[in-house]
Every structure is written in structure tokens, then in C-alpha cells.
Tab-separated table of C-alpha atoms in Angstrom:
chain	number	residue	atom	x	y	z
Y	1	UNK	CA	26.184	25.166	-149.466
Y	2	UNK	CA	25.322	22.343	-151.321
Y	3	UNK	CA	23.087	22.466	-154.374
Y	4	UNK	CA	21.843	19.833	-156.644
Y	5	UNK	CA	22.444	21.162	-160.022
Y	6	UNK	CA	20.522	17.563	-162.043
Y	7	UNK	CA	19.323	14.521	-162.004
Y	8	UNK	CA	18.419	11.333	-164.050
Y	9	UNK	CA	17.576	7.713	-163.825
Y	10	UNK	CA	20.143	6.173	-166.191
Y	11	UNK	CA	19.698	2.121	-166.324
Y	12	UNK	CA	18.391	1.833	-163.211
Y	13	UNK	CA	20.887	4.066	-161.401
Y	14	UNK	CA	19.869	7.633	-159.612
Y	15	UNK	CA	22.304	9.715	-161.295
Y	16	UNK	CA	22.553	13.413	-158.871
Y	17	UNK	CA	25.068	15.916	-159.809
Y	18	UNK	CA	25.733	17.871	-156.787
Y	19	UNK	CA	28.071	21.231	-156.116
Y	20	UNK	CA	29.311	21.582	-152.782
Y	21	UNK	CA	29.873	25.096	-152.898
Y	22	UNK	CA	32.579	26.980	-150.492
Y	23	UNK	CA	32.180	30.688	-149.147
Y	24	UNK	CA	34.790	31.701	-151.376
Y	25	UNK	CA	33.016	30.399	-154.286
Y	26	UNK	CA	35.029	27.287	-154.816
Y	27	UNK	CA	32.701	25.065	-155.914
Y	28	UNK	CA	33.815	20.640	-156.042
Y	29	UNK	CA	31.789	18.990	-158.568
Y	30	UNK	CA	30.402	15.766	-157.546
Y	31	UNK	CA	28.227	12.492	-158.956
Y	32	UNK	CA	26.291	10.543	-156.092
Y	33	UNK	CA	24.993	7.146	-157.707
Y	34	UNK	CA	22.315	5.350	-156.473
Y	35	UNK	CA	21.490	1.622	-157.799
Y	36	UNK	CA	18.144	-0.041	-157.704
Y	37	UNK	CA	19.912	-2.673	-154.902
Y	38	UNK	CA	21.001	0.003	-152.679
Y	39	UNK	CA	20.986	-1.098	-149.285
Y	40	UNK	CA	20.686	1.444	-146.593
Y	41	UNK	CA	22.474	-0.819	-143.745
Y	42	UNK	CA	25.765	-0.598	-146.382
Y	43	UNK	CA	28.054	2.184	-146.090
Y	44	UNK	CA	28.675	4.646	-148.804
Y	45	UNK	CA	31.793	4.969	-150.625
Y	46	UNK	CA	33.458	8.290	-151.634
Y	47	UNK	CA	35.638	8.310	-154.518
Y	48	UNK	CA	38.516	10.928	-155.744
Y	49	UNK	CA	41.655	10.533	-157.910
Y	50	UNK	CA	44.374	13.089	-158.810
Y	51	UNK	CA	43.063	12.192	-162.348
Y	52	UNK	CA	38.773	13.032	-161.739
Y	53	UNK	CA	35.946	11.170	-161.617
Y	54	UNK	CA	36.270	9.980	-164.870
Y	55	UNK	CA	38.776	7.112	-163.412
Y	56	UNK	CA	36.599	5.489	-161.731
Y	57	UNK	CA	33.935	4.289	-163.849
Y	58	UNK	CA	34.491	0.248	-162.879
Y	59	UNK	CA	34.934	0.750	-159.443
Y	60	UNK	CA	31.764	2.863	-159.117
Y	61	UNK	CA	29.945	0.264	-161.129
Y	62	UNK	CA	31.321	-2.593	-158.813
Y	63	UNK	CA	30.132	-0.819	-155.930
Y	64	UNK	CA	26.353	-0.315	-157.195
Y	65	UNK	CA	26.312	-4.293	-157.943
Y	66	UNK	CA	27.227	-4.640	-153.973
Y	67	UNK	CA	24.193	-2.038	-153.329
Y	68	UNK	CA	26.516	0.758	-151.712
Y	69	UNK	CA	26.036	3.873	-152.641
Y	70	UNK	CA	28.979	5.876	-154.588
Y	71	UNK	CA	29.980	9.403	-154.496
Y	72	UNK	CA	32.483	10.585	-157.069
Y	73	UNK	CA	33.485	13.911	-156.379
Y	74	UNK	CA	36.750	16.402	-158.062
Y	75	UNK	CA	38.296	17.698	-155.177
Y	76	UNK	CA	41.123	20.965	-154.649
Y	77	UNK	CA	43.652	20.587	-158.167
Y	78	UNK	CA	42.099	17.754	-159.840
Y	79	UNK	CA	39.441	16.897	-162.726
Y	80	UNK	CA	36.866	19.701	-163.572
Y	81	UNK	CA	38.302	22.298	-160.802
Y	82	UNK	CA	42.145	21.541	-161.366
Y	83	UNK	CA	42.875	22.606	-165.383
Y	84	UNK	CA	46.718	24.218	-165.056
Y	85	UNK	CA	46.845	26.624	-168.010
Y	86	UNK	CA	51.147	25.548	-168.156
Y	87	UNK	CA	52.847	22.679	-166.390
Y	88	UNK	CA	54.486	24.296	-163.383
Y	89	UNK	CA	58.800	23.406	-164.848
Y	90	UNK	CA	58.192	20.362	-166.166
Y	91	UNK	CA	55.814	19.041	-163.725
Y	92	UNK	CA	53.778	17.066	-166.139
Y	93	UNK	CA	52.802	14.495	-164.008
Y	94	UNK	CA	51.058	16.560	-161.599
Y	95	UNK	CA	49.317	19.126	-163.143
Y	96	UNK	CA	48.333	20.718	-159.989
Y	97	UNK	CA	51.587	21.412	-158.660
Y	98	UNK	CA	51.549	24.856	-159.366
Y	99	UNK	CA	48.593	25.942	-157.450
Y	100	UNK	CA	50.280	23.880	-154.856
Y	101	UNK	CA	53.465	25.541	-154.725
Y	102	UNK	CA	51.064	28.953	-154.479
Y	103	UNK	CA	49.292	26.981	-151.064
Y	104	UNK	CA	53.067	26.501	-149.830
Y	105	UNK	CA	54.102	30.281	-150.466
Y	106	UNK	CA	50.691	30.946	-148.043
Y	107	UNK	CA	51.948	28.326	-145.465
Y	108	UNK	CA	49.400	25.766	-146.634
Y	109	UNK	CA	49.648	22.681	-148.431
Y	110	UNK	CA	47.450	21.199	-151.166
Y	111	UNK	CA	47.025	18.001	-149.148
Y	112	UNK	CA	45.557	19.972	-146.419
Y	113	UNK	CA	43.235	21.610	-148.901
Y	114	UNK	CA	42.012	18.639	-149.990
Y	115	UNK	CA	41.518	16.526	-146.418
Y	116	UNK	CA	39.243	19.355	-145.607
Y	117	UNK	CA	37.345	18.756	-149.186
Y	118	UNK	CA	37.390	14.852	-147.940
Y	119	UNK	CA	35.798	15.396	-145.084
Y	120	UNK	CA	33.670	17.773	-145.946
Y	121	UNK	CA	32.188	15.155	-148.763
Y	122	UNK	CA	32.435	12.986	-146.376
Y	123	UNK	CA	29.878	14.539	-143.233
Y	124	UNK	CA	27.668	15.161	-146.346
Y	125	UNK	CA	27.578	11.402	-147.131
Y	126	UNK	CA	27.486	10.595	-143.381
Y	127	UNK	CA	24.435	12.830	-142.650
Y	128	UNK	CA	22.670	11.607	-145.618
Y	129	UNK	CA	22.698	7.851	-145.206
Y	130	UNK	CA	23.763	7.858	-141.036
Y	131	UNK	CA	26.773	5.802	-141.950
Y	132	UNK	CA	30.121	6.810	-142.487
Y	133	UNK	CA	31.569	6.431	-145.954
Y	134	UNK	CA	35.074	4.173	-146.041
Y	135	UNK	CA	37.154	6.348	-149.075
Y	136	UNK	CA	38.465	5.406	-152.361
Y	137	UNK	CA	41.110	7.545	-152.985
Y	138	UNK	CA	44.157	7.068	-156.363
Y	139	UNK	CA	47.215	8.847	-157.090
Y	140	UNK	CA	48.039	12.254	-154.841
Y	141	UNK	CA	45.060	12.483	-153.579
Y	142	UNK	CA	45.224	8.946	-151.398
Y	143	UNK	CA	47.947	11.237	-149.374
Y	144	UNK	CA	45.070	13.666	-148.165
Y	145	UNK	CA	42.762	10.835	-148.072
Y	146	UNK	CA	44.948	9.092	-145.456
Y	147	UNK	CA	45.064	12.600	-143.886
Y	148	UNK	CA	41.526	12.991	-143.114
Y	149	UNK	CA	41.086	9.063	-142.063
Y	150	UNK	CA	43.902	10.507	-139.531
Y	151	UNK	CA	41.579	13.458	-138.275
Y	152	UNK	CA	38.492	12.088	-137.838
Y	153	UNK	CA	37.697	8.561	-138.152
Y	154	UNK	CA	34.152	9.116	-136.692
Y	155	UNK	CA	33.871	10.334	-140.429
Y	156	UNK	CA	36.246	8.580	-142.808
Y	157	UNK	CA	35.414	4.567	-142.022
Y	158	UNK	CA	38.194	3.341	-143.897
Y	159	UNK	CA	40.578	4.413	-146.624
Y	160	UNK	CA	41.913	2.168	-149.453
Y	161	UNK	CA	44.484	3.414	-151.975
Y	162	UNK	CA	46.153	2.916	-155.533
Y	163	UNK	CA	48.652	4.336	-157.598
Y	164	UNK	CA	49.895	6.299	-154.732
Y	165	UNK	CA	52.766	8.310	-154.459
Y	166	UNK	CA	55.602	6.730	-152.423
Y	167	UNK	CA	56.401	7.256	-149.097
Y	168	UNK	CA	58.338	10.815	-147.849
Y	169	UNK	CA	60.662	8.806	-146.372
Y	170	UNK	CA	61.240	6.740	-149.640
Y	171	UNK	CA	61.693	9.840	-151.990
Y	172	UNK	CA	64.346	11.583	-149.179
Y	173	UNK	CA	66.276	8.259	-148.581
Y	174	UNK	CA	66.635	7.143	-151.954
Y	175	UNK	CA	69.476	9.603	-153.752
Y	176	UNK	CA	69.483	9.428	-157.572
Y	177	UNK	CA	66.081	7.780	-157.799
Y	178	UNK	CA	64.084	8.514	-160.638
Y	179	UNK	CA	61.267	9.912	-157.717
Y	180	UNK	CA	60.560	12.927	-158.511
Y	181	UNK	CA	59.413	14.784	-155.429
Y	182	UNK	CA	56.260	17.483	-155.707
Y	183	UNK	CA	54.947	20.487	-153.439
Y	184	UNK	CA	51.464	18.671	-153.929
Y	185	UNK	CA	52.390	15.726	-151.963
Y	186	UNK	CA	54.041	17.287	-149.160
Y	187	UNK	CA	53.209	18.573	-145.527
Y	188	UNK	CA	56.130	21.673	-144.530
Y	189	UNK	CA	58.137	19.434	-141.253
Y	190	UNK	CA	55.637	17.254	-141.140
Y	191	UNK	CA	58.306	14.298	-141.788
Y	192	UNK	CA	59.980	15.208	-137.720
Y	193	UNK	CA	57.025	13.846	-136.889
Y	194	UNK	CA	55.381	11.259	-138.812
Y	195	UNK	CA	54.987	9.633	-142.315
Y	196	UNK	CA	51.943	9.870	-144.648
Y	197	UNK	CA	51.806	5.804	-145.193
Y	198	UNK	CA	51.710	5.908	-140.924
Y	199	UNK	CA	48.193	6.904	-141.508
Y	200	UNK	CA	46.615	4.762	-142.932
Y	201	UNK	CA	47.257	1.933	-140.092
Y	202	UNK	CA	44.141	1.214	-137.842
């Protein structure tokens, strides 16, 4: 279900805050931005960082210049819907870690949880404009971003990534590295088969 919870015109920019609300009552906040150039033949762009929406406050302002339409959305673990009470042992860098390790214990993963957020956001976007969005993703979540590029491209245009985690192969072949290596990047065997940074060729 997906509910419009407000709306503004701030500077010239349709400002919609929108939950996209899961059966179980999961519930990712998102911002869609809409500038006064926004140009329907443009595709959108959908935006989420291991960090929130916060983050992305020049990219999304970069993007409404160009006259594409931007939606900034928190997805599984991170920003509004990803506050850890405790680190899970030291984990401070990924504060979502523990509720990943709690996916793993159910045989899922945390990147799996949030490809399906990804695309989810992004058939929204897709039915709304008739284009499909390319994706913006930083830190962990670029891994499910590249994920659900992977599983259906007739949705995800393109993905582009920053401050990304490094390769699985990377962490595993480099002994003694300061790399440290987190349930909320991973896919169980996935590695026999393929490499997250293989996704994200054309």
C-alpha cells in the first residue's frame, strides 16, 4: 500500500512524503521531489544510502536542475526504519548488522531484503512516470542495489554507486586486512557462483 502522508511546494519543488507500506506493517519512508523543470521524457532517479536520505541532499538537488525527478527513500536497516538500540560486537560501522545477522539465522540476507525494497520503489517510480528509474545507491546498500539491477533490468535502468563496500572476493583474499567483513553485505554461497561487483556490468 502506498499512502501519501504530506505535501508542500518548497522553492519551487513538489515536496511528497510517501510510505510504502508492507503487509507486515513495515512501512519505508520516502521523499519524491518534483522541480518546476521536470521533464517527463527524463527518467527518474531513486536514491538510498546505508546512511538515509539525509545524504543526499546535493545529489537530489543536482538532479532537479537536470529536470529528473528524485525519489529518496530509507530502505530495510537504514535511516528512519534502521535505529539499532546497541551496536551488534563492535559493529559500529554498520549499525544494521544486527538485524542482519537475525535475516541470516532465518536463511535470509539483508541484501535480499532490501533488492526487494529497490524494486519495489522502483515499479512505483516506473508506473508513475512510464520510465524506469536508473538508481543511486551509497555504502551497503549499492550491494542490493546492484542486486536488483541483476533481477530485473526492465525496472532498474541503471545503477551507479559510491562508498561501497569492497568486493567478497577482496575481503576473503586479502588475510590481515583491516576489511572488516559484515552479515549485512553478504549473500550465504553466493560467492561459488558469482561476485556482487559482477553485477553491475551491462
Amino acid at each position: 500500500t502506498v499512502r501519501t502522508v504530506a505535501s508542500a511546494i518548497t522553492n519551487g519543488t513538489a515536496v511528497s512524503h510517501i510510505a510504502f507500506m508492507y503487509p507486515d506493517g513495515l512501512a519505508l519512508p520516502a521523499v519524491l521531489l518534483e522541480g518546476e523543470k521536470a521533464d517527463d521524457a527524463k527518467p527518474p532517479v531513486l536514491m538510498a544510502s546505508a546512511k538515509g536520505r539525509a545524504v543526499f541532499a546535493e545529489e537530489a538537488a543536482a538532479c532537479l536542475q537536470r529536470g529528473e525527478r528524485v525519489l529518496v527513500a530509507d530502505v530495510t536497516g537504514t535511516g528512519d526504519i534502521g535505529r539499532d538500540l546497541h551496536p551488534f560486537y563492535g559493529a559500529n560501522d554498520t549499525p544494521e548488522e544486527g538485524t542482519a545477522v537475525m535475516l541470516y539465522l532465518m536463511g535470509e540476507s539483508m541484501v535480499g531484503r532490501r533488492a526487494s525494497d529497490i524494486l519495489l520503489l522502483a515499479d512505483w517510480l516506473k508506473r508513475k512516470s512510464g520510465i524506469a528509474p536508473r538508481v543511486c545507491a551509497k555504502g551497503s546498500v549499492a550491494i542490493a542495489a546492484a542486486h536488483a539491477f541483476a533481477a530485473d533490468r526492465s525496472l532498474v535502468a541503471g545503477v551507479e554507486v559510491s562508498d561501497a563496500p569492497p568486493s567478497w572476493s577482496e575481503i576473503i583474499e586479502t588475510p590481515g586486512a583491516p576489511i572488516p567483513n559484515r552479515y549485512a553485505w553478504c549473500v550465504n554461497g553466493a560467492l561459488i557462483h558469482y561476485d556482487w561487483t559482477d553485477l553491475l556490468n551491462d
